[in-house]
Coordinates of C-alpha atoms in Angstrom, one line a residue:
M23 CA 113.3 93.4 112.5
T24 CA 115.2 95.3 115.3
E25 CA 118.3 95.9 113.1
T26 CA 118.8 99.4 111.9
W27 CA 120.5 100.1 108.6
D28 CA 122.4 103.2 107.5
V29 CA 120.6 103.2 104.1
I30 CA 117.8 101.2 102.6
V31 CA 117.8 101.3 98.8
I32 CA 114.4 100.4 97.3
G33 CA 114.8 99.1 93.7
G34 CA 117.0 96.4 92.5
G35 CA 117.7 97.5 88.9
M36 CA 120.9 98.8 87.5
L37 CA 120.9 102.1 89.4
G38 CA 119.8 100.6 92.8
L39 CA 122.3 97.8 92.6
S40 CA 125.2 100.0 91.5
T41 CA 124.4 102.6 94.2
S42 CA 124.1 99.8 96.9
Y43 CA 127.6 98.7 95.8
R44 CA 129.0 102.2 96.1
L45 CA 127.3 102.8 99.5
S46 CA 128.6 99.5 101.0
Q47 CA 132.0 100.1 99.5
M48 CA 132.1 103.5 101.3
G49 CA 131.3 101.7 104.6
A50 CA 127.5 102.2 104.9
K51 CA 125.4 99.4 106.2
T52 CA 123.2 98.9 103.2
L53 CA 120.0 97.0 102.6
L54 CA 118.4 96.7 99.1
L55 CA 114.7 95.7 98.7
Q56 CA 113.5 94.6 95.3
A57 CA 109.9 93.7 94.5
G58 CA 110.8 91.0 92.0
P59 CA 114.0 89.3 91.0
I60 CA 117.4 91.1 91.2
G61 CA 117.9 93.0 88.0
G62 CA 114.2 92.6 87.1
G63 CA 111.8 95.3 85.9
T64 CA 112.9 97.6 83.2
S65 CA 116.6 96.7 83.7
A66 CA 115.8 93.2 82.5
A67 CA 114.3 94.6 79.4
N68 CA 117.2 96.9 78.6
A69 CA 118.8 96.6 75.1
G70 CA 122.3 96.7 76.6
R71 CA 123.3 99.9 74.8
A72 CA 125.7 102.3 76.4
Q73 CA 124.3 105.3 74.5
V74 CA 126.3 108.4 73.9
N75 CA 124.7 110.8 71.6
E76 CA 120.9 110.8 72.2
G77 CA 120.6 112.8 75.4
H78 CA 120.8 116.5 76.2
L79 CA 123.9 118.4 75.2
D80 CA 124.6 120.5 78.3
P81 CA 128.1 120.2 79.9
L82 CA 126.9 118.0 82.8
N83 CA 125.3 115.3 80.5
I84 CA 128.3 115.3 78.2
R85 CA 130.6 114.8 81.2
I86 CA 128.5 111.9 82.5
I87 CA 128.7 110.2 79.1
R88 CA 132.4 110.7 78.7
E89 CA 133.3 109.6 82.2
G90 CA 130.8 106.8 82.2
L91 CA 132.3 105.3 79.0
A92 CA 135.8 105.5 80.5
R93 CA 134.5 103.6 83.7
L94 CA 132.9 100.9 81.6
T95 CA 136.2 100.0 80.0
T96 CA 137.6 98.8 83.3
L97 CA 134.5 98.0 85.3
E98 CA 134.4 94.2 84.5
E99 CA 137.8 93.9 86.3
E100 CA 136.7 96.0 89.2
L101 CA 133.4 94.1 89.8
G102 CA 135.0 90.7 89.1
V103 CA 132.2 89.5 86.8
P104 CA 132.3 89.7 82.9
F105 CA 129.3 91.4 81.4
E106 CA 130.2 91.1 77.7
W107 CA 131.4 94.7 77.3
R108 CA 132.5 95.8 73.8
R109 CA 132.6 99.0 71.8
N110 CA 130.3 99.1 68.8
G111 CA 129.3 101.6 66.1
Y112 CA 125.9 103.3 66.2
L113 CA 124.2 104.6 63.1
C114 CA 121.4 107.1 63.6
L115 CA 119.6 107.1 60.2
I116 CA 118.7 110.5 58.8
K117 CA 115.7 111.0 56.5
T118 CA 115.2 114.8 56.1
E119 CA 117.4 117.8 55.4
K120 CA 116.3 119.4 58.7
L121 CA 117.5 116.3 60.6
W122 CA 120.7 116.3 58.6
N123 CA 121.4 119.9 59.6
D124 CA 120.5 119.2 63.2
W125 CA 122.9 116.3 63.4
V126 CA 125.7 118.2 61.8
E127 CA 125.4 120.8 64.6
R128 CA 124.9 118.1 67.3
S129 CA 127.9 116.1 66.0
K130 CA 130.1 119.2 66.4
I131 CA 129.0 119.7 70.0
L132 CA 129.5 116.1 70.9
S133 CA 132.9 115.9 69.2
D134 CA 134.1 119.1 70.9
G135 CA 132.9 117.5 74.2
G136 CA 135.1 114.4 73.7
I137 CA 132.5 112.1 72.1
P138 CA 133.6 111.9 68.4
T139 CA 130.6 111.9 66.1
Q140 CA 130.2 112.5 62.4
V141 CA 127.5 112.7 59.7
I142 CA 128.1 110.4 56.8
D143 CA 126.5 110.2 53.3
L144 CA 124.8 107.3 51.6
K145 CA 128.0 106.0 50.0
Q146 CA 129.7 105.7 53.4
L147 CA 126.5 104.3 55.0
K148 CA 126.4 101.6 52.3
E149 CA 130.0 100.6 53.0
L150 CA 129.2 100.2 56.7
E151 CA 125.9 98.4 56.3
P152 CA 125.7 96.6 52.8
H153 CA 122.3 95.0 53.5
L154 CA 120.6 98.2 54.6
N155 CA 117.8 99.5 52.4
L156 CA 118.7 103.1 51.7
T157 CA 115.4 104.2 50.2
G158 CA 114.2 107.5 51.8
L159 CA 117.5 108.1 53.6
L160 CA 120.0 110.9 53.2
G161 CA 122.7 109.4 55.4
A162 CA 123.4 108.8 59.1
A163 CA 125.2 110.1 62.2
F164 CA 127.9 107.7 63.3
T165 CA 129.6 107.3 66.6
L166 CA 131.2 104.6 68.8
E167 CA 129.1 103.6 71.8
G168 CA 129.0 100.3 73.7
L169 CA 127.1 97.1 74.2
L170 CA 126.9 94.7 77.1
N171 CA 124.7 92.0 78.6
P172 CA 122.2 93.8 80.9
F173 CA 121.5 90.7 83.0
R174 CA 125.2 90.1 83.7
F175 CA 125.7 93.9 84.3
C176 CA 123.1 93.8 87.1
W177 CA 124.5 90.6 88.6
A178 CA 128.0 92.0 88.5
F179 CA 126.9 94.9 90.7
A180 CA 124.8 92.6 92.9
N181 CA 127.8 90.3 93.6
A182 CA 130.1 93.2 94.2
A183 CA 127.6 94.8 96.6
R184 CA 127.3 91.6 98.6
R185 CA 131.1 91.2 98.8
C186 CA 131.2 94.7 100.3
G187 CA 128.6 93.7 103.0
A188 CA 125.3 94.9 101.4
E189 CA 122.3 92.7 102.0
L190 CA 120.0 92.2 98.9
L191 CA 116.4 91.0 99.4
P192 CA 114.6 90.1 96.2
Y193 CA 110.9 89.4 96.1
T194 CA 110.4 91.9 98.9
P195 CA 107.9 94.6 97.7
V196 CA 107.5 97.7 99.9
S197 CA 104.0 98.0 101.2
G198 CA 104.3 101.2 103.3
F199 CA 106.4 103.5 105.4
E200 CA 106.4 104.6 109.0
L201 CA 106.8 108.3 109.6
D202 CA 107.8 110.4 112.6
K203 CA 106.7 113.9 111.5
E204 CA 108.7 114.6 108.3
R205 CA 111.1 111.7 108.8
I206 CA 110.8 108.2 107.6
V207 CA 111.8 105.7 110.4
A208 CA 111.0 102.4 108.7
T209 CA 109.5 100.7 105.7
R210 CA 107.3 97.6 105.6
S211 CA 107.0 94.6 103.3
G212 CA 104.1 92.5 104.3
S213 CA 104.5 91.7 108.0
Y214 CA 108.2 92.6 108.0
R215 CA 109.6 96.0 109.2
Y216 CA 112.9 97.4 108.1
K217 CA 114.4 100.4 110.0
A218 CA 117.0 102.8 108.6
K219 CA 118.5 106.3 109.0
L220 CA 118.2 107.1 105.3
F221 CA 116.0 105.8 102.5
A222 CA 116.7 105.9 98.7
I223 CA 114.0 105.1 96.1
M224 CA 115.3 104.0 92.7
C225 CA 112.4 102.1 91.1
G226 CA 112.3 103.6 87.6
A227 CA 108.7 103.8 86.4
W228 CA 107.5 102.4 89.7
T229 CA 109.1 105.2 91.7
P230 CA 105.9 107.4 92.0
M231 CA 103.9 104.4 93.3
V232 CA 106.5 103.9 96.1
T233 CA 107.0 107.6 97.0
Q234 CA 103.2 107.9 97.3
M235 CA 103.4 105.5 100.2
A236 CA 105.6 108.0 101.9
G237 CA 103.2 110.8 101.2
V238 CA 105.2 112.3 98.3
E239 CA 104.3 112.9 94.7
V240 CA 107.0 112.9 92.0
P241 CA 106.4 113.9 88.4
I242 CA 107.7 110.7 86.8
R243 CA 105.7 109.4 83.8
H244 CA 106.2 106.3 81.6
T245 CA 105.5 104.7 78.3
H246 CA 105.3 101.0 77.7
A247 CA 108.0 99.8 75.2
E248 CA 108.3 96.4 73.5
A249 CA 111.1 94.5 71.8
F250 CA 112.1 91.1 70.6
I251 CA 115.1 88.9 69.7
L252 CA 115.5 87.2 66.3
E253 CA 116.9 83.8 65.8
P254 CA 120.6 83.6 64.6
T255 CA 121.1 84.9 61.0
R256 CA 123.9 84.7 58.5
M257 CA 123.2 88.2 57.4
V258 CA 125.7 90.4 59.3
I259 CA 124.6 93.8 60.8
H260 CA 127.8 95.4 62.0
N261 CA 126.5 98.4 63.9
T262 CA 123.6 99.3 66.1
I263 CA 120.9 101.0 64.1
G264 CA 118.5 103.8 65.2
L265 CA 116.4 106.6 63.8
A266 CA 117.3 110.3 64.0
D267 CA 113.5 111.1 64.3
F268 CA 112.9 108.6 67.1
Y269 CA 111.3 111.1 69.4
E270 CA 109.3 112.8 66.7
I271 CA 107.8 109.4 65.7
I272 CA 106.6 108.5 69.2
H273 CA 105.8 111.9 70.8
G274 CA 102.2 112.4 71.7
K275 CA 101.0 109.3 69.9
P276 CA 98.9 106.5 71.7
K277 CA 100.8 103.9 69.7
A278 CA 103.9 104.2 67.6
V279 CA 106.9 102.2 66.3
A280 CA 110.4 103.6 66.1
I281 CA 112.8 100.9 64.8
G282 CA 116.1 100.1 66.3
I283 CA 118.4 97.1 65.7
G284 CA 121.3 95.8 67.8
P285 CA 123.7 92.9 66.9
Q286 CA 123.9 90.5 69.8
S287 CA 126.2 87.5 70.6
H288 CA 125.6 84.2 68.8
D289 CA 124.5 86.1 65.6
T290 CA 121.1 87.1 67.0
L291 CA 119.6 90.5 66.6
L292 CA 117.7 92.6 69.2
V293 CA 114.9 94.7 67.6
T294 CA 113.1 97.6 69.2
E295 CA 110.6 99.2 69.8
S296 CA 106.9 99.7 69.9
V297 CA 105.7 102.4 72.3
T298 CA 102.3 102.6 73.9
Q299 CA 101.0 105.5 76.1
T300 CA 99.4 103.8 79.1
D301 CA 98.9 104.4 82.8
E302 CA 99.3 100.7 83.6
L303 CA 102.6 99.4 84.8
H304 CA 103.2 95.9 83.3
T305 CA 105.7 93.7 81.4
R306 CA 103.4 92.1 78.9
N307 CA 103.6 92.1 75.1
S308 CA 100.9 93.1 72.7
A309 CA 100.1 91.5 69.3
W310 CA 100.2 94.9 67.6
G311 CA 103.6 95.8 69.0
I312 CA 105.4 92.7 67.7
S313 CA 103.8 92.9 64.3
G314 CA 104.4 96.7 64.1
I315 CA 108.1 96.3 64.9
A316 CA 108.4 93.5 62.3
S317 CA 106.7 95.6 59.6
E318 CA 109.1 98.5 60.2
L319 CA 112.1 96.2 60.4
L320 CA 111.4 94.8 56.9
K321 CA 111.4 98.3 55.4
I322 CA 115.0 98.8 56.2
Y323 CA 116.2 95.1 56.1
P324 CA 114.0 93.2 53.7
E325 CA 116.3 90.2 53.8
L326 CA 115.1 89.4 57.3
G327 CA 111.6 88.4 56.1
N328 CA 112.0 84.7 56.9
I329 CA 113.7 85.1 60.3
R330 CA 111.7 84.0 63.4
V331 CA 111.2 85.8 66.6
I332 CA 112.5 83.7 69.5
R333 CA 111.8 85.9 72.5
A334 CA 109.8 89.1 73.2
W335 CA 109.2 91.3 76.1
G336 CA 107.7 94.6 77.3
A337 CA 108.5 97.1 80.1
P338 CA 107.7 100.6 81.2
T339 CA 110.2 103.3 80.5
S340 CA 110.2 106.3 82.8
F341 CA 110.7 110.0 82.0
T342 CA 110.2 113.4 83.6
P343 CA 108.4 116.4 82.1
D344 CA 111.7 118.0 81.1
E345 CA 113.3 114.6 80.1
E346 CA 116.2 115.1 82.6
P347 CA 116.7 112.6 85.4
I348 CA 115.3 113.3 88.9
I349 CA 118.1 112.9 91.4
G350 CA 118.3 114.3 94.9
W351 CA 116.7 114.8 98.4
I352 CA 112.9 115.2 98.6
P353 CA 112.3 118.4 100.6
E354 CA 109.0 117.1 102.2
R355 CA 110.9 114.3 103.9
E356 CA 114.1 114.8 105.9
N357 CA 115.8 111.5 104.9
L358 CA 114.3 110.5 101.5
Y359 CA 116.4 110.4 98.4
V360 CA 115.1 109.7 94.9
A361 CA 116.9 108.8 91.7
S362 CA 115.2 107.8 88.5
S363 CA 114.7 108.3 84.8
L364 CA 118.3 108.4 83.5
V365 CA 118.5 109.0 79.8
E366 CA 121.7 107.0 78.8
T367 CA 121.2 104.6 81.7
I368 CA 124.0 102.1 81.1
T369 CA 126.6 104.8 80.3
A370 CA 125.6 106.9 83.3
V371 CA 125.3 104.2 85.9
P372 CA 129.0 103.7 86.7
V373 CA 129.6 107.4 87.5
I374 CA 126.2 108.6 88.6
S375 CA 125.9 105.8 91.2
E376 CA 129.2 106.9 92.9
W377 CA 128.1 110.6 93.0
I378 CA 124.7 109.6 94.4
A379 CA 126.3 107.4 97.1
K380 CA 128.4 110.4 98.1
M381 CA 125.4 112.7 98.3
I382 CA 123.4 110.2 100.4
L383 CA 126.2 109.8 102.9
G384 CA 126.7 113.6 103.2
Y385 CA 129.7 114.1 101.0
E386 CA 130.0 116.6 98.1
P387 CA 130.1 114.9 94.7
P388 CA 132.7 116.1 92.2
V389 CA 130.1 118.0 90.3
S390 CA 126.8 119.6 91.2
L391 CA 123.7 117.6 90.3
E392 CA 121.4 120.6 91.0
L393 CA 120.2 120.4 87.3
F394 CA 118.5 117.0 88.3
S395 CA 117.1 118.1 91.7
P396 CA 113.5 117.2 92.5
E397 CA 113.1 120.8 93.7
R398 CA 112.9 122.1 90.2
F399 CA 109.4 120.5 90.0
L400 CA 108.4 121.4 93.6
T401 CA 108.9 125.1 92.9
K402 CA 106.4 124.8 90.1
T403 CA 104.1 122.7 92.3
K404 CA 103.9 125.4 95.0
Q405 CA 102.8 127.9 92.3
T406 CA 100.2 125.7 90.7
E407 CA 99.3 123.5 93.7
S408 CA 99.7 120.4 91.5
Y409 CA 102.4 118.6 89.7
S410 CA 102.5 119.1 85.9

């Protein structure tokens, strides 16, 4: 193609779509390339939770959560497509005294930061979730988060981006880049060639695979997570359920299950997640994953024993060595921007994508994102001559 774009965004998930919308809204001639369907990959496997209390507690992350939630309340009207947004309670189940004390402290920090959170005892927990098996529990941390339909969320941004002039090309996997010294001049997909002034890679767990084509290594890792949807049930679960020791359960293990349950529309339940350590990037399910999730589910909700699974899926979930996002310009390439591995993705996307678009187009965002800069890893790399 002879046409030259201002920005080519590579990755058609939540972050790539929302950033393409913001870029085109700001007047940039934007092209988005997605290897599969729009909103596919990990975004299609998202549980739809707008998480608020499971990330880091530094002021930047708390601001992102607070402002992201505020944006979500009006975003359906802005984008012109309903994505089933609603507020919902989240119960983080606590099993040990140490976790209880940790969450008392964590709740105070969150509440002081404008995200009201409280630790409740078993009596209060039973009132909120009458069917929950309380054996082995001390209580839970409770907060209000949000739920939405991840497919509609992606398509809302896709439609808005197109209305603003962005071109979206699904089923267009990147196969390479053309470089002029330290600058990328074009990307290729099969026999097609796409030129641009700036390039932004937002492929989640697939990001390292794409940056390697441009001669750049980024320290993004992944685990493979699985989940399933249950058939409609008359047993009502009012809140989203998770575990306070989620990360302790999965950390460093080749296979683990950390249960989570989310009420969906039409009286169905979404149940997560089995986690596998693997280098392979895929979206398949395993027999052990589904059975492992089912076994853990019945420990806390025994009444669900006769409910059938109607849909299951798997997807890679990306993370960095310090579990902060990686967002910013890549020093080895003059015009390459990378954004990946958000923690509370749905909550962060409405505000982070706007800040990213400003940075890409040369404007100052309202807050510094230096904490997430790729340079924090490059400094270590120069010292050790390899990425950790």
